[in-house]
Amino acid sequence: MTEPKKIDLTGDYLKLARVALSGRMQDVQLTLHRAAKRYRSSDAPLADHLTTLLQESPTFASPLRKQAEVPLPVDVDSRLHLLRVETDPAIDHEPVFAPDLAVALTQLVAERRKAALLNRAGLQPTRSALFIGPPGVGKTMAARWLARELKRPLLILDLAAVMSSLLGRTGGNLRHVLDYAKGINCVLLLDELDAIAKRRDDQGEIGELKRLVTVLIQQLDDWPSSGILLGATNHPALLDPAIWRRFEAHMDFPLPDRAAIAQFVADTLAPVFPEATAWTAPLAVAFAGKSFSDIERELIAARRYAAINDAPLNDRLAILAGNQATGKAGRIAVATALVDHGLVSQRKARALTGVARDTIRNRTAPKRKPPRRTKQDTP
Ligand SMILES: Nc1ncnc2c1ncn2[C@@H]1O[C@H](COP(=O)(O)OP(=O)(O)OP(=O)(O)O)[C@@H](O)[C@H]1O
Ligand SMILES: [Mg+2]
């Protein structure tokens, strides 16, 4: 009978630390895999534990791993990777989708989850969708959300970046990327799809662009129903109608309305700020017409300011609301909302927005809560 191998935990720990600090995930996994094998005879529970952890590890279990032998497509000359790969797409807060959009995206997920029902009805799931909307309203985020819901890797091809100065290469690159993505059970996002159209003003390149459009059309036609191909654009009018038509679903990503902004403000502030609820409605008024990413940036800037100056976030948010207000009607709406929600006094609202106190008095609800005291209000 052979003696169980002695475990050198200190040595193994140091070795693992060295490999982990090199940042090469695959080497870390290999080291753990070998250790689990060695521990099997002398410490089976430890070996089991390690094996389970490895199996749960996203990069280990990912469909991309099966493709590990197939290298990521690179630009022929620059050798730069053409694709951004998110093996395990994560989002740090849940997206707020307009009601129609939420229905359409949920349907896309349900079609994949209930593929058998579609099959029985002689139907295929939606293969492709075009996301249309201004910057910062969640097109990329929705692609990430879809990939996460479907537990698939997300591959992002930024067309503006791929359309290198040498336009002639773009067609080849595009074919290269789509061929690669077809072999993986993934969500592929063609970002900035209108980049193909935007350069049409350059007369010298019209022939190349036409060829590029043809390549894209062929690739869209050949896309398998097992994959999900998404396109995103800020300028739908610039897209070639033939490309537009090839996307089976068209989804509009509007700028957030008041309810969506309120929801987003609540989601962003509630986990970090106990008084968040009082702010959702006034900030929804102040941020009218802004994108989610603009709003997010402003809220983070306010939090940063409050944190490093040890100042009340209430004060910073009041200033932020005042600064956002534009036009006479906008300023009056913000001043009224701040006073109506008991966040500042009429005098402070006037200082923040420039709206006369008489106007504020006339517009605000007659029975309002006493103004919340902030550091600046206290004598
Ligand atoms: N609908 C949304 N719900 C919650 N957060 C959002 C939403 N849209 C945008 N955000 C926030 O703004 C950031 C930027 O959004 P995203 O990259 O998805 O915009 P986009 O529509 O793809 O813009 P672009 O056209 O510039 O690529 C996100 O990471 C997220 O934090
Ligand atoms: Mg985007």
Coordinates of C-alpha atoms and ligand atoms in Angstrom, one line a residue:
M1 CA 0.0 0.0 0.0
T2 CA 1.4 3.4 -0.9
E3 CA 1.6 6.1 1.8
P4 CA -0.6 9.2 1.2
K5 CA 1.6 12.0 -0.1
K6 CA 2.6 14.6 2.6
I7 CA 1.1 18.0 2.0
D8 CA 3.4 21.0 2.0
L9 CA 0.8 23.7 2.6
T10 CA 3.3 26.5 3.2
G11 CA 5.1 25.7 0.0
D12 CA 1.9 25.5 -2.0
Y13 CA 0.6 28.7 -0.4
L14 CA 3.7 30.6 -1.5
K15 CA 3.6 29.1 -5.0
L16 CA -0.1 30.1 -5.4
A17 CA 0.6 33.6 -4.1
R18 CA 3.4 33.9 -6.7
V19 CA 1.2 32.8 -9.5
A20 CA -1.8 34.8 -8.4
L21 CA 0.3 38.0 -8.2
S22 CA 1.4 37.5 -11.8
G23 CA -2.3 38.1 -12.7
R24 CA -2.6 35.1 -15.1
M25 CA -5.9 33.5 -14.2
Q26 CA -5.3 30.4 -16.2
D27 CA -2.0 29.7 -14.3
V28 CA -3.9 30.2 -11.0
Q29 CA -6.5 27.7 -12.1
L30 CA -3.9 25.2 -13.3
T31 CA -2.0 25.5 -10.0
L32 CA -5.2 24.9 -8.0
H33 CA -6.1 22.0 -10.2
R34 CA -2.8 20.3 -9.7
A35 CA -2.9 20.9 -5.9
A36 CA -6.5 19.4 -5.8
K37 CA -5.1 16.3 -7.5
R38 CA -2.2 16.0 -5.1
Y39 CA -4.4 16.5 -2.0
R40 CA -6.9 13.8 -3.1
S41 CA -5.2 10.9 -1.3
S42 CA -4.3 12.7 2.0
D43 CA -7.1 15.3 2.3
A44 CA -10.1 14.4 0.2
P45 CA -12.4 17.1 1.7
L46 CA -9.9 19.8 0.8
A47 CA -9.5 18.4 -2.7
D48 CA -13.3 18.3 -3.2
H49 CA -13.6 21.9 -2.0
L50 CA -10.9 23.1 -4.4
T51 CA -12.5 21.2 -7.3
T52 CA -15.9 22.7 -6.6
L53 CA -14.4 26.2 -6.4
L54 CA -12.7 25.6 -9.8
Q55 CA -16.0 24.4 -11.3
E56 CA -17.8 27.5 -10.1
S57 CA -15.1 29.8 -11.3
P58 CA -16.6 31.8 -14.2
T59 CA -13.6 31.7 -16.5
F60 CA -13.2 28.0 -15.9
A61 CA -16.8 27.0 -16.7
S62 CA -17.4 29.6 -19.4
P63 CA -18.3 28.6 -22.9
L64 CA -15.3 30.6 -24.0
R65 CA -13.0 28.1 -22.4
K66 CA -14.2 25.5 -24.8
Q67 CA -12.9 27.8 -27.5
A68 CA -9.6 28.4 -25.7
E69 CA -7.7 26.8 -28.5
V70 CA -9.2 29.4 -31.0
P71 CA -7.3 32.6 -30.4
L72 CA -9.2 35.9 -30.2
P73 CA -9.3 37.6 -33.6
V74 CA -6.7 40.3 -34.0
D75 CA -6.1 43.1 -36.6
V76 CA -3.8 41.6 -39.2
D77 CA -1.3 44.5 -39.1
S78 CA -1.5 46.0 -35.6
R79 CA -2.1 42.6 -34.0
L80 CA -4.5 44.4 -31.6
H81 CA -7.5 42.5 -30.4
L82 CA -10.6 43.4 -32.3
L83 CA -13.0 42.2 -29.7
R84 CA -13.6 43.1 -26.1
V85 CA -14.6 40.0 -24.2
E86 CA -16.6 39.9 -21.0
T87 CA -16.6 36.3 -19.9
D88 CA -18.9 36.9 -17.0
P89 CA -20.7 40.2 -17.7
A90 CA -21.5 42.0 -14.5
I91 CA -23.4 45.2 -13.8
D92 CA -23.0 47.1 -10.5
H93 CA -26.6 48.3 -10.4
E94 CA -29.8 47.0 -12.0
P95 CA -30.8 48.9 -15.2
V96 CA -33.9 51.0 -15.4
F97 CA -35.7 50.2 -18.6
A98 CA -38.7 52.1 -20.1
P99 CA -41.8 49.9 -19.8
D100 CA -41.9 49.0 -23.6
L101 CA -38.2 48.3 -23.7
A102 CA -38.4 46.1 -20.6
V103 CA -41.1 44.0 -22.2
A104 CA -39.1 43.6 -25.4
L105 CA -35.9 42.6 -23.6
T106 CA -37.7 40.2 -21.3
Q107 CA -39.2 38.6 -24.4
L108 CA -35.8 38.1 -25.9
V109 CA -34.6 36.3 -22.8
A110 CA -37.8 34.2 -22.5
E111 CA -37.5 33.1 -26.1
R112 CA -34.1 31.6 -25.3
R113 CA -35.3 30.0 -22.0
K114 CA -38.4 28.5 -23.6
A115 CA -36.7 27.5 -26.9
A116 CA -38.5 24.2 -26.8
L117 CA -41.9 25.9 -27.0
L118 CA -40.8 28.0 -29.9
N119 CA -39.5 24.8 -31.6
R120 CA -42.8 23.0 -31.2
A121 CA -44.5 26.0 -32.9
G122 CA -42.0 25.7 -35.8
L123 CA -40.3 29.0 -34.8
Q124 CA -36.8 30.2 -34.2
P125 CA -35.8 32.7 -31.4
T126 CA -35.1 36.3 -32.4
R127 CA -31.5 36.3 -33.7
S128 CA -30.7 40.0 -33.9
A129 CA -31.8 43.3 -32.4
L130 CA -30.9 46.9 -33.0
F131 CA -30.6 49.2 -30.0
I132 CA -31.4 52.8 -30.9
G133 CA -30.9 55.8 -28.6
P134 CA -28.8 58.7 -27.5
P135 CA -25.6 58.2 -25.6
G136 CA -25.7 57.1 -22.0
V137 CA -29.2 55.6 -21.8
G138 CA -28.2 51.9 -21.4
K139 CA -27.6 50.3 -24.8
T140 CA -24.3 48.7 -23.8
M141 CA -25.7 48.0 -20.3
A142 CA -28.7 46.2 -21.8
A143 CA -26.3 44.0 -23.9
R144 CA -24.5 43.2 -20.7
W145 CA -27.8 42.5 -18.9
L146 CA -28.9 40.2 -21.6
A147 CA -25.7 38.2 -21.6
R148 CA -25.9 38.0 -17.8
E149 CA -29.5 36.8 -17.9
L150 CA -28.6 34.2 -20.5
K151 CA -25.3 33.2 -18.8
R152 CA -23.4 33.8 -21.9
P153 CA -20.2 35.7 -22.6
L154 CA -20.5 39.2 -24.1
L155 CA -18.3 40.0 -27.1
I156 CA -18.2 43.7 -28.0
L157 CA -16.9 44.9 -31.4
D158 CA -16.5 48.7 -31.5
L159 CA -16.9 49.5 -35.2
A160 CA -15.7 53.0 -34.8
A161 CA -12.4 51.6 -33.5
V162 CA -12.2 48.8 -36.0
M163 CA -12.7 51.1 -38.9
S164 CA -9.0 51.7 -38.8
S165 CA -7.3 54.4 -40.9
L166 CA -6.8 51.7 -43.5
L167 CA -10.5 51.2 -44.3
G168 CA -9.7 48.4 -46.8
R169 CA -9.0 46.1 -43.9
T170 CA -12.2 46.6 -42.1
G171 CA -14.2 44.1 -44.2
G172 CA -11.7 41.4 -43.4
N173 CA -11.7 42.2 -39.7
L174 CA -15.5 42.2 -39.6
R175 CA -15.6 38.8 -41.2
H176 CA -12.9 37.5 -38.9
V177 CA -14.8 38.7 -35.8
L178 CA -18.2 37.4 -36.9
D179 CA -16.8 34.0 -37.9
Y180 CA -15.2 33.7 -34.5
A181 CA -18.4 34.8 -32.6
K182 CA -20.5 32.4 -34.6
G183 CA -18.6 29.5 -33.1
I184 CA -19.4 30.6 -29.5
N185 CA -22.7 30.6 -27.7
C186 CA -22.4 34.3 -27.0
V187 CA -24.1 37.7 -27.2
L188 CA -22.2 39.8 -29.8
L189 CA -22.6 43.6 -29.7
L190 CA -21.7 45.6 -32.8
D191 CA -21.3 49.0 -31.1
E192 CA -21.4 52.3 -33.0
L193 CA -22.9 50.6 -36.0
D194 CA -23.4 54.0 -37.7
A195 CA -19.6 54.4 -37.9
I196 CA -19.9 52.5 -41.2
A197 CA -22.3 55.2 -42.5
K198 CA -20.7 58.2 -40.9
R199 CA -17.7 58.2 -43.2
R200 CA -19.7 58.3 -46.3
D201 CA -19.1 62.0 -46.6
D202 CA -15.5 61.2 -47.6
Q203 CA -15.9 60.8 -51.4
G204 CA -12.7 58.8 -51.8
E205 CA -13.9 56.0 -49.5
I206 CA -17.4 55.5 -50.9
G207 CA -16.4 52.3 -52.8
E208 CA -14.8 50.8 -49.7
L209 CA -17.8 51.6 -47.5
K210 CA -20.2 50.0 -50.0
R211 CA -18.1 46.9 -49.9
L212 CA -18.2 47.0 -46.1
V213 CA -21.9 47.3 -46.0
T214 CA -22.1 44.3 -48.3
V215 CA -19.9 42.3 -45.9
L216 CA -22.0 43.3 -43.0
I217 CA -25.2 42.3 -44.8
Q218 CA -23.8 38.9 -45.7
Q219 CA -22.7 38.4 -42.1
L220 CA -26.1 39.4 -40.7
D221 CA -27.8 36.9 -43.1
D222 CA -25.4 34.1 -42.0
W223 CA -25.7 34.7 -38.3
P224 CA -26.9 31.5 -36.6
S225 CA -30.1 31.4 -34.5
S226 CA -28.1 30.0 -31.6
G227 CA -26.3 33.3 -31.1
I228 CA -27.7 36.8 -30.3
L229 CA -26.4 39.6 -32.4
L230 CA -27.0 43.1 -31.2
G231 CA -26.3 46.4 -32.9
A232 CA -26.2 49.8 -31.2
T233 CA -26.5 53.2 -32.8
N234 CA -27.0 56.9 -31.8
H235 CA -27.8 57.8 -35.4
P236 CA -30.3 55.5 -36.9
A237 CA -30.9 57.8 -39.8
L238 CA -27.4 57.3 -41.0
L239 CA -27.7 53.5 -41.2
D240 CA -28.1 51.9 -44.5
P241 CA -31.7 50.8 -44.9
A242 CA -30.6 47.3 -45.9
I243 CA -28.7 46.9 -42.6
W244 CA -31.6 48.3 -40.7
R245 CA -34.0 45.8 -42.2
R246 CA -31.7 42.9 -41.4
F247 CA -32.2 43.3 -37.6
E248 CA -35.2 41.4 -36.6
A249 CA -36.1 43.6 -33.6
H250 CA -35.7 47.3 -33.2
M251 CA -35.6 48.6 -29.7
D252 CA -35.8 52.3 -28.7
F253 CA -33.8 53.5 -25.7
P254 CA -35.3 56.8 -24.8
L255 CA -33.9 59.5 -22.5
P256 CA -35.4 58.7 -19.0
D257 CA -38.7 60.3 -18.1
R258 CA -39.4 61.6 -14.6
A259 CA -40.4 58.2 -13.2
A260 CA -37.3 56.5 -14.6
I261 CA -35.0 59.3 -13.2
A262 CA -36.7 59.0 -9.8
Q263 CA -36.2 55.2 -9.9
F264 CA -32.5 55.6 -10.9
V265 CA -31.8 58.3 -8.2
A266 CA -33.4 56.0 -5.6
D267 CA -31.4 53.0 -6.7
T268 CA -28.2 55.0 -6.7
L269 CA -28.6 56.9 -3.5
A270 CA -30.7 54.7 -1.2
P271 CA -27.8 52.2 -0.5
V272 CA -25.5 55.0 0.6
F273 CA -27.7 57.8 1.9
P274 CA -30.5 57.4 4.5
E275 CA -32.4 60.5 3.3
A276 CA -32.4 59.4 -0.3
T277 CA -36.2 59.1 -0.5
A278 CA -36.8 62.8 0.0
W279 CA -34.6 63.6 -2.9
T280 CA -35.9 61.3 -5.6
A281 CA -38.8 63.6 -6.8
P282 CA -37.0 66.9 -6.7
L283 CA -33.9 65.5 -8.5
A284 CA -36.2 63.9 -11.1
V285 CA -37.5 67.4 -11.8
A286 CA -33.9 68.8 -11.8
F287 CA -32.5 66.2 -14.1
A288 CA -35.2 66.3 -16.8
G289 CA -33.8 65.7 -20.2
K290 CA -30.5 64.3 -19.0
S291 CA -29.2 60.8 -19.7
F292 CA -28.6 58.1 -17.0
S293 CA -24.9 58.4 -17.4
D294 CA -24.9 62.2 -17.0
I295 CA -27.1 61.8 -13.9
E296 CA -24.8 59.1 -12.5
R297 CA -21.8 61.3 -13.0
E298 CA -23.4 64.3 -11.2
L299 CA -24.5 62.2 -8.3
I300 CA -21.1 60.7 -7.9
A301 CA -19.4 64.1 -8.1
A302 CA -21.7 65.4 -5.3
R303 CA -21.0 62.3 -3.1
R304 CA -17.2 62.8 -3.7
Y305 CA -17.4 66.4 -2.7
A306 CA -19.5 65.7 0.4
A307 CA -17.1 62.9 1.4
I308 CA -13.8 64.8 1.2
N309 CA -15.1 68.0 2.7
D310 CA -17.1 66.3 5.4
A311 CA -20.1 68.2 4.2
P312 CA -23.8 67.1 4.4
L313 CA -24.8 65.5 1.2
N314 CA -28.1 67.3 1.5
D315 CA -26.4 70.6 0.9
R316 CA -24.5 69.3 -2.1
L317 CA -27.6 67.8 -3.7
A318 CA -29.5 71.1 -3.2
I319 CA -26.7 72.9 -5.0
L320 CA -26.7 70.3 -7.7
A321 CA -30.5 70.6 -8.2
G322 CA -30.2 74.4 -8.4
N323 CA -27.4 74.1 -11.0
Q324 CA -29.3 71.6 -13.2
A325 CA -32.3 73.8 -13.5
T326 CA -32.4 75.5 -16.9
G327 CA -34.9 78.1 -18.3
K328 CA -37.4 80.0 -16.2
A329 CA -40.0 77.2 -16.1
G330 CA -37.2 74.7 -15.1
R331 CA -35.9 76.9 -12.3
I332 CA -39.3 77.4 -10.9
A333 CA -40.1 73.7 -11.1
V334 CA -36.9 72.8 -9.2
A335 CA -37.4 75.6 -6.5
T336 CA -41.0 74.5 -6.0
A337 CA -40.0 70.8 -5.7
L338 CA -37.2 71.5 -3.2
V339 CA -39.5 73.5 -1.0
D340 CA -42.5 71.2 -1.4
H341 CA -40.4 68.2 -0.2
G342 CA -39.2 70.1 2.8
L343 CA -35.6 70.0 1.7
V344 CA -34.8 73.7 1.8
S345 CA -36.4 77.0 3.0
Q346 CA -38.0 79.4 0.5
R347 CA -35.1 81.7 1.0
K348 CA -32.5 79.0 0.3
A349 CA -34.5 77.9 -2.8
R350 CA -34.3 81.5 -4.1
A351 CA -30.6 81.5 -3.5
L352 CA -30.1 78.2 -5.3
T353 CA -32.3 78.9 -8.3
G354 CA -32.7 82.7 -8.6
V355 CA -36.5 82.3 -8.5
A356 CA -38.3 85.1 -6.5
R357 CA -39.6 84.1 -3.2
D358 CA -43.1 85.4 -4.1
T359 CA -43.2 83.1 -7.1
I360 CA -42.0 80.2 -4.9
R361 CA -44.6 81.0 -2.3
N362 CA -47.4 81.1 -4.8
R363 CA -46.5 77.8 -6.4
T364 CA -45.7 75.7 -3.4
A365 CA -48.2 73.6 -1.6
P366 CA -49.8 75.7 1.2
K367 CA -49.3 73.0 3.9
R368 CA -45.8 71.9 3.7
K369 CA -43.4 70.2 6.2
P370 CA -41.0 72.6 8.0
P371 CA -37.8 72.9 6.1
R372 CA -35.1 70.3 6.9
R373 CA -32.2 71.9 8.7
T374 CA -28.9 71.5 7.1
K375 CA -25.4 72.5 8.4
Q376 CA -25.6 75.7 6.3
D377 CA -29.0 76.6 7.7
T378 CA -27.9 76.3 11.3
P379 CA -26.8 79.5 12.8
Ligands
LIG1 N1 -31.1 52.4 -18.3 C1 -30.2 52.5 -17.4 N2 -30.4 52.1 -16.1 C2 -29.4 52.3 -15.2 N3 -28.2 52.8 -15.4 C3 -27.9 53.2 -16.7 C4 -28.9 53.1 -17.7 N4 -28.4 53.6 -18.8 C5 -27.1 54.0 -18.5 N5 -26.9 53.8 -17.2 C6 -25.6 54.1 -16.6 O1 -24.8 54.9 -17.5 C7 -23.6 54.1 -17.9 C8 -23.4 54.2 -19.4 O2 -24.5 53.6 -20.0 P1 -24.3 52.8 -21.4 O3 -22.8 52.6 -21.7 O4 -25.1 51.6 -21.4 O5 -24.8 53.8 -22.4 P2 -25.0 53.7 -24.0 O6 -26.5 53.8 -24.3 O7 -24.4 52.4 -24.5 O8 -24.2 54.9 -24.5 P3 -23.3 55.1 -25.9 O9 -24.3 55.4 -27.0 O10 -22.5 56.3 -25.5 O11 -22.5 53.9 -26.0 C9 -23.9 52.7 -17.4 O12 -22.8 52.0 -17.1 C10 -24.8 52.9 -16.2 O13 -24.1 53.1 -15.1
MG2 MG -22.6 52.0 -25.6

